[in-house]
PDB file of C-alpha atoms in Angstrom:
ATOM      1  CA  MET B 343     184.257 -33.654 -23.687  1.00 55.00           C
ATOM      2  CA  GLY B 344     183.689 -31.409 -26.706  1.00 64.00           C
ATOM      3  CA  PRO B 345     184.781 -27.734 -27.283  1.00 70.00           C
ATOM      4  CA  PHE B 346     182.888 -25.052 -25.605  1.00 64.00           C
ATOM      5  CA  GLU B 347     182.714 -21.334 -25.989  1.00 72.00           C
ATOM      6  CA  VAL B 348     183.259 -18.762 -23.402  1.00 69.00           C
ATOM      7  CA  THR B 349     181.853 -15.170 -23.578  1.00 71.00           C
ATOM      8  CA  TRP B 350     183.337 -12.571 -21.052  1.00 66.00           C
ATOM      9  CA  THR B 351     180.836  -9.989 -19.819  1.00 71.00           C
ATOM     10  CA  GLY B 352     181.311  -6.832 -17.668  1.00 67.00           C
ATOM     11  CA  VAL B 353     182.599  -3.493 -18.018  1.00 74.00           C
ATOM     12  CA  ARG B 354     186.056  -2.204 -16.913  1.00 72.00           C
ATOM     13  CA  ASP B 355     187.115   1.261 -17.961  1.00 77.00           C
ATOM     14  CA  CYS B 356     190.319   1.619 -19.660  1.00 75.00           C
ATOM     15  CA  ALA B 357     193.159   3.162 -17.729  1.00 79.00           C
ATOM     16  CA  ASP B 358     196.693   4.727 -18.617  1.00 77.00           C
ATOM     17  CA  GLU B 359     198.208   1.385 -18.533  1.00 80.00           C
ATOM     18  CA  ASP B 360     197.098  -2.225 -19.783  1.00 82.00           C
ATOM     19  CA  GLN B 361     195.187  -3.927 -16.980  1.00 83.00           C
ATOM     20  CA  ILE B 362     195.988  -7.510 -16.650  1.00 87.00           C
ATOM     21  CA  VAL B 363     193.623  -9.792 -14.786  1.00 84.00           C
ATOM     22  CA  THR B 364     194.687 -13.375 -14.179  1.00 90.00           C
ATOM     23  CA  GLY B 365     192.744 -16.281 -12.797  1.00 87.00           C
ATOM     24  CA  SER B 366     191.414 -19.589 -13.887  1.00 88.00           C
ATOM     25  CA  LEU B 367     188.486 -21.164 -15.758  1.00 84.00           C
ATOM     26  CA  ASP B 368     187.325 -24.174 -13.685  1.00 86.00           C
ATOM     27  CA  VAL B 369     185.041 -27.044 -14.836  1.00 85.00           C
ATOM     28  CA  VAL B 370     182.975 -28.107 -11.864  1.00 88.00           C
ATOM     29  CA  ALA B 371     181.214 -31.480 -11.716  1.00 89.00           C
ATOM     30  CA  ASP B 372     179.344 -32.695  -8.659  1.00 91.00           C
ATOM     31  CA  GLY B 373     180.656 -29.895  -6.648  1.00 89.00           C
ATOM     32  CA  ALA B 374     184.302 -30.643  -7.435  1.00 90.00           C
ATOM     33  CA  VAL B 375     186.830 -28.935  -9.734  1.00 88.00           C
ATOM     34  CA  VAL B 376     187.516 -31.634 -12.338  1.00 90.00           C
ATOM     35  CA  ALA B 377     189.586 -29.386 -14.788  1.00 89.00           C
ATOM     36  CA  SER B 378     191.148 -25.975 -14.628  1.00 88.00           C
ATOM     37  CA  LYS B 379     192.712 -23.903 -17.320  1.00 88.00           C
ATOM     38  CA  PRO B 380     194.701 -20.726 -16.408  1.00 89.00           C
ATOM     39  CA  VAL B 381     193.336 -17.478 -17.986  1.00 85.00           C
ATOM     40  CA  THR B 382     194.841 -14.076 -18.501  1.00 85.00           C
ATOM     41  CA  ILE B 383     192.622 -11.100 -19.702  1.00 81.00           C
ATOM     42  CA  THR B 384     194.067  -7.813 -20.740  1.00 80.00           C
ATOM     43  CA  VAL B 385     192.014  -4.677 -20.871  1.00 78.00           C
ATOM     44  CA  PRO B 386     194.019  -2.399 -23.331  1.00 77.00           C
ATOM     45  CA  ALA B 387     195.087   1.076 -21.989  1.00 81.00           C
ATOM     46  CA  CYS B 388     193.065   4.099 -23.198  1.00 85.00           C
ATOM     47  CA  ARG B 389     194.140   5.734 -26.443  1.00 92.00           C
ATOM     48  CA  TRP B 390     193.787   9.305 -27.252  1.00 95.00           C
ATOM     49  CA  HIS B 391     191.877  10.260 -30.575  1.00 96.00           C
ATOM     50  CA  HIS B 392     192.648  13.353 -32.379  1.00 98.00           C
ATOM     51  CA  SER B 393     190.233  13.536 -35.433  1.00 97.00           C
ATOM     52  CA  VAL B 394     190.535  16.125 -38.071  1.00 97.00           C
ATOM     53  CA  GLU B 395     189.002  16.824 -41.365  1.00 96.00           C
ATOM     54  CA  MET B 396     191.243  16.696 -44.390  1.00 96.00           C
ATOM     55  CA  ILE B 397     190.446  18.475 -47.571  1.00 95.00           C
ATOM     56  CA  CYS B 398     192.747  18.512 -50.498  1.00 93.00           C
ATOM     57  CA  GLY B 399     192.925  19.133 -54.226  1.00 90.00           C
ATOM     58  CA  LEU B 400     190.914  20.961 -56.809  1.00 87.00           C
ATOM     59  CA  GLN B 401     187.116  21.176 -56.918  1.00 86.00           C
ATOM     60  CA  ARG B 402     185.497  22.063 -60.158  1.00 81.00           C
ATOM     61  CA  GLY B 403     181.687  21.608 -60.261  1.00 72.00           C
ATOM     62  CA  ASP B 404     180.180  19.274 -62.741  1.00 67.00           C
ATOM     63  CA  GLU B 405     176.490  19.450 -62.101  1.00 62.00           C
ATOM     64  CA  GLU B 406     175.679  16.849 -64.679  1.00 64.00           C
ATOM     65  CA  ARG B 407     177.902  14.266 -62.928  1.00 63.00           C
ATOM     66  CA  ASP B 408     177.052  15.299 -59.504  1.00 61.00           C
ATOM     67  CA  PRO B 409     174.125  17.760 -58.937  1.00 72.00           C
ATOM     68  CA  CYS B 410     174.775  17.928 -55.236  1.00 78.00           C
ATOM     69  CA  GLN B 411     178.151  19.720 -54.773  1.00 80.00           C
ATOM     70  CA  THR B 412     179.482  18.788 -51.383  1.00 84.00           C
ATOM     71  CA  VAL B 413     182.191  21.476 -51.538  1.00 86.00           C
ATOM     72  CA  VAL B 414     182.308  24.674 -53.587  1.00 85.00           C
ATOM     73  CA  ASP B 415     184.624  25.234 -56.505  1.00 86.00           C
ATOM     74  CA  GLY B 416     188.193  26.194 -55.394  1.00 88.00           C
ATOM     75  CA  ARG B 417     191.648  24.732 -54.401  1.00 91.00           C
ATOM     76  CA  TYR B 418     192.029  23.291 -51.082  1.00 93.00           C
ATOM     77  CA  ALA B 419     194.800  22.259 -48.815  1.00 94.00           C
ATOM     78  CA  THR B 420     195.133  21.042 -45.135  1.00 96.00           C
ATOM     79  CA  ALA B 421     198.066  20.822 -42.815  1.00 97.00           C
ATOM     80  CA  VAL B 422     197.947  18.970 -39.438  1.00 98.00           C
ATOM     81  CA  THR B 423     200.776  19.694 -37.014  1.00 98.00           C
ATOM     82  CA  ILE B 424     201.325  16.990 -34.292  1.00 98.00           C
ATOM     83  CA  TYR B 425     203.530  17.978 -31.423  1.00 98.00           C
ATOM     84  CA  ASN B 426     204.572  15.731 -28.321  1.00 98.00           C
ATOM     85  CA  PRO B 427     204.435  18.090 -25.446  1.00 97.00           C
ATOM     86  CA  SER B 428     205.166  15.202 -22.778  1.00 94.00           C
ATOM     87  CA  THR B 429     208.264  13.808 -21.216  1.00 95.00           C
ATOM     88  CA  CYS B 430     207.836  10.350 -22.650  1.00 94.00           C
ATOM     89  CA  THR B 431     207.978   8.872 -26.107  1.00 96.00           C
ATOM     90  CA  VAL B 432     204.422   8.643 -27.769  1.00 96.00           C
ATOM     91  CA  THR B 433     203.372   6.024 -30.262  1.00 96.00           C
ATOM     92  CA  LEU B 434     200.799   7.046 -32.663  1.00 96.00           C
ATOM     93  CA  VAL B 435     198.884   5.296 -35.572  1.00 97.00           C
ATOM     94  CA  LYS B 436     197.249   7.415 -38.301  1.00 96.00           C
ATOM     95  CA  TYR B 437     193.990   6.226 -39.723  1.00 96.00           C
ATOM     96  CA  PHE B 438     192.072   7.826 -42.777  1.00 95.00           C
ATOM     97  CA  ALA B 439     188.616   7.371 -44.086  1.00 95.00           C
ATOM     98  CA  PRO B 440     188.034   9.062 -47.489  1.00 94.00           C
ATOM     99  CA  LEU B 441     184.579  10.412 -47.964  1.00 94.00           C
ATOM    100  CA  ILE B 442     185.228  11.988 -51.343  1.00 91.00           C
ATOM    101  CA  LEU B 443     187.981  10.473 -53.359  1.00 88.00           C
ATOM    102  CA  HIS B 444     189.179  11.721 -56.591  1.00 83.00           C
ATOM    103  CA  GLY B 445     186.330  14.049 -56.730  1.00 82.00           C
ATOM    104  CA  LYS B 446     183.670  11.400 -56.259  1.00 86.00           C
ATOM    105  CA  PRO B 447     181.505  10.884 -53.152  1.00 88.00           C
ATOM    106  CA  VAL B 448     182.334   7.494 -51.734  1.00 91.00           C
ATOM    107  CA  GLY B 449     181.041   8.052 -48.265  1.00 93.00           C
ATOM    108  CA  ARG B 450     177.794   9.918 -48.851  1.00 91.00           C
ATOM    109  CA  GLU B 451     174.933   8.692 -46.806  1.00 93.00           C
ATOM    110  CA  PRO B 452     173.729   5.855 -46.957  1.00 95.00           C
ATOM    111  CA  ARG B 453     177.283   4.656 -47.754  1.00 95.00           C
ATOM    112  CA  ALA B 454     179.819   4.633 -44.935  1.00 96.00           C
ATOM    113  CA  VAL B 455     183.768   4.243 -45.238  1.00 95.00           C
ATOM    114  CA  ARG B 456     185.863   2.419 -42.601  1.00 95.00           C
ATOM    115  CA  ALA B 457     188.978   4.350 -41.332  1.00 95.00           C
ATOM    116  CA  ARG B 458     192.122   2.307 -42.199  1.00 94.00           C
ATOM    117  CA  PRO B 459     195.478   2.624 -40.681  1.00 95.00           C
ATOM    118  CA  PHE B 460     198.236   3.876 -42.899  1.00 94.00           C
ATOM    119  CA  ALA B 461     201.269   4.988 -40.795  1.00 94.00           C
ATOM    120  CA  LYS B 462     202.657   4.286 -37.322  1.00 96.00           C
ATOM    121  CA  ILE B 463     205.370   6.560 -35.922  1.00 97.00           C
ATOM    122  CA  GLN B 464     206.946   7.446 -32.481  1.00 98.00           C
ATOM    123  CA  LEU B 465     207.426  10.982 -31.389  1.00 98.00           C
ATOM    124  CA  GLN B 466     210.134  11.647 -28.820  1.00 98.00           C
ATOM    125  CA  PRO B 467     209.533  14.377 -26.120  1.00 97.00           C
ATOM    126  CA  GLY B 468     209.555  17.790 -27.766  1.00 98.00           C
ATOM    127  CA  GLU B 469     209.393  16.450 -31.311  1.00 98.00           C
ATOM    128  CA  ALA B 470     206.742  17.354 -33.984  1.00 98.00           C
ATOM    129  CA  THR B 471     205.551  16.116 -37.323  1.00 98.00           C
ATOM    130  CA  LEU B 472     203.324  17.235 -40.101  1.00 96.00           C
ATOM    131  CA  GLU B 473     200.538  15.629 -41.993  1.00 96.00           C
ATOM    132  CA  ASP B 474     199.476  17.306 -45.116  1.00 95.00           C
ATOM    133  CA  CYS B 475     197.929  16.649 -48.611  1.00 92.00           C
ATOM    134  CA  CYS B 476     201.272  15.243 -49.856  1.00 90.00           C
ATOM    135  CA  THR B 477     201.816  12.878 -47.022  1.00 89.00           C
ATOM    136  CA  LEU B 478     198.199  11.769 -47.127  1.00 88.00           C
ATOM    137  CA  ALA B 479     199.138  10.111 -50.520  1.00 82.00           C
ATOM    138  CA  GLU B 480     200.500   7.155 -48.684  1.00 78.00           C
ATOM    139  CA  ALA B 481     196.899   6.400 -47.527  1.00 82.00           C
ATOM    140  CA  VAL B 482     194.901   7.196 -50.614  1.00 82.00           C
ATOM    141  CA  GLY B 483     197.355   8.093 -53.456  1.00 75.00           C
ATOM    142  CA  PRO B 484     198.029  11.430 -54.988  1.00 68.00           C
ATOM    143  CA  ALA B 485     195.843  14.084 -53.571  1.00 64.00           C
ATOM    144  CA  GLY B 486     196.724  17.162 -55.532  1.00 59.00           C
ATOM    145  CA  GLY B 487     194.205  16.594 -58.437  1.00 68.00           C
ATOM    146  CA  PRO B 488     190.445  16.221 -57.994  1.00 86.00           C
ATOM    147  CA  LEU B 489     188.949  16.969 -54.689  1.00 89.00           C
ATOM    148  CA  LEU B 490     189.790  14.526 -51.602  1.00 91.00           C
ATOM    149  CA  LEU B 491     187.827  14.929 -48.359  1.00 94.00           C
ATOM    150  CA  GLY B 492     187.783  12.650 -45.407  1.00 95.00           C
ATOM    151  CA  VAL B 493     188.575  12.233 -41.674  1.00 97.00           C
ATOM    152  CA  LEU B 494     192.116  11.723 -40.264  1.00 97.00           C
ATOM    153  CA  ASP B 495     192.249  10.022 -36.862  1.00 98.00           C
ATOM    154  CA  ILE B 496     195.469  10.266 -34.902  1.00 98.00           C
ATOM    155  CA  VAL B 497     195.319   7.616 -32.213  1.00 97.00           C
ATOM    156  CA  ALA B 498     198.087   7.828 -29.608  1.00 96.00           C
ATOM    157  CA  ASP B 499     198.940   6.411 -26.155  1.00 92.00           C
ATOM    158  CA  HIS B 500     199.245   9.865 -24.775  1.00 93.00           C
ATOM    159  CA  ALA B 501     197.503  13.204 -25.478  1.00 95.00           C
ATOM    160  CA  LEU B 502     199.222  15.399 -28.284  1.00 97.00           C
ATOM    161  CA  ASP B 503     199.160  18.929 -29.279  1.00 98.00           C
ATOM    162  CA  VAL B 504     197.328  18.773 -32.766  1.00 98.00           C
ATOM    163  CA  THR B 505     196.489  21.822 -34.873  1.00 98.00           C
ATOM    164  CA  VAL B 506     194.718  21.726 -38.208  1.00 98.00           C
ATOM    165  CA  THR B 507     195.114  24.445 -40.800  1.00 97.00           C
ATOM    166  CA  HIS B 508     192.779  24.794 -43.777  1.00 96.00           C
ATOM    167  CA  THR B 509     193.739  26.890 -46.810  1.00 95.00           C
ATOM    168  CA  ALA B 510     191.382  27.688 -49.642  1.00 93.00           C
ATOM    169  CA  ASN B 511     191.355  29.622 -52.962  1.00 90.00           C
ATOM    170  CA  GLY B 512     188.033  30.491 -54.317  1.00 79.00           C
ATOM    171  CA  ALA B 513     186.967  29.639 -57.948  1.00 65.00           C
ATOM    172  CA  SER B 514     188.462  32.864 -59.205  1.00 66.00           C
ATOM    173  CA  GLU B 515     191.658  32.238 -56.962  1.00 61.00           C
ATOM    174  CA  ALA B 516     191.657  35.968 -56.395  1.00 69.00           C
ATOM    175  CA  ALA B 517     191.100  35.565 -52.622  1.00 77.00           C
ATOM    176  CA  THR B 518     192.762  33.117 -50.105  1.00 85.00           C
ATOM    177  CA  SER B 519     191.377  32.169 -46.905  1.00 91.00           C
ATOM    178  CA  ILE B 520     193.208  30.418 -43.955  1.00 91.00           C
ATOM    179  CA  ASN B 521     191.662  28.917 -40.888  1.00 94.00           C
ATOM    180  CA  ALA B 522     193.593  27.193 -38.027  1.00 95.00           C
ATOM    181  CA  ARG B 523     192.297  25.602 -34.864  1.00 96.00           C
ATOM    182  CA  THR B 524     193.465  23.376 -32.085  1.00 97.00           C
ATOM    183  CA  ILE B 525     192.054  19.749 -31.977  1.00 97.00           C
ATOM    184  CA  LYS B 526     190.871  18.685 -28.544  1.00 96.00           C
ATOM    185  CA  PRO B 527     191.816  15.015 -27.988  1.00 95.00           C
ATOM    186  CA  ARG B 528     189.328  12.573 -26.658  1.00 94.00           C
ATOM    187  CA  ARG B 529     190.095   9.404 -24.656  1.00 90.00           C
ATOM    188  CA  ALA B 530     188.576   6.091 -25.701  1.00 84.00           C
TER     189      ALA B 530
END
């Protein structure tokens, strides 16, 4: 008997815990089971996604190099606070997809960029941490120079309290703006 391929079909929504289904894969010939192989299927637990945009660095327009300026001239910084309000330890993995890297659009349509993991940590109950332009360097290299814009996805096994704060100075650097908002997690 040669090898064969099995494709599992069906839909089972994720839950708070991994769901494990056991059984067997039976080979039936002439109405009788002639071979059996134990099978275990694991439906992974749901994860909470907290997706935020990160903008870091300095933008100085160069219309000859890029006539479509995605972000206006200025200096930008992003800080993301991550807090574990639960009574259990939360494991999280941080992913980043750069869309503008070193001032150049690398993810402008029709191009797309895949988010890649760059850090995995655990937060104990009541602990907090911070992601900012300096710590993002682990994912993409130094972010203090030409503009960096992308999507940070914080994927955790429980919902977290996540707040993003954007700071910007205009081209004249005379005025500073600051904007903060809470990120609503989504379950997937």
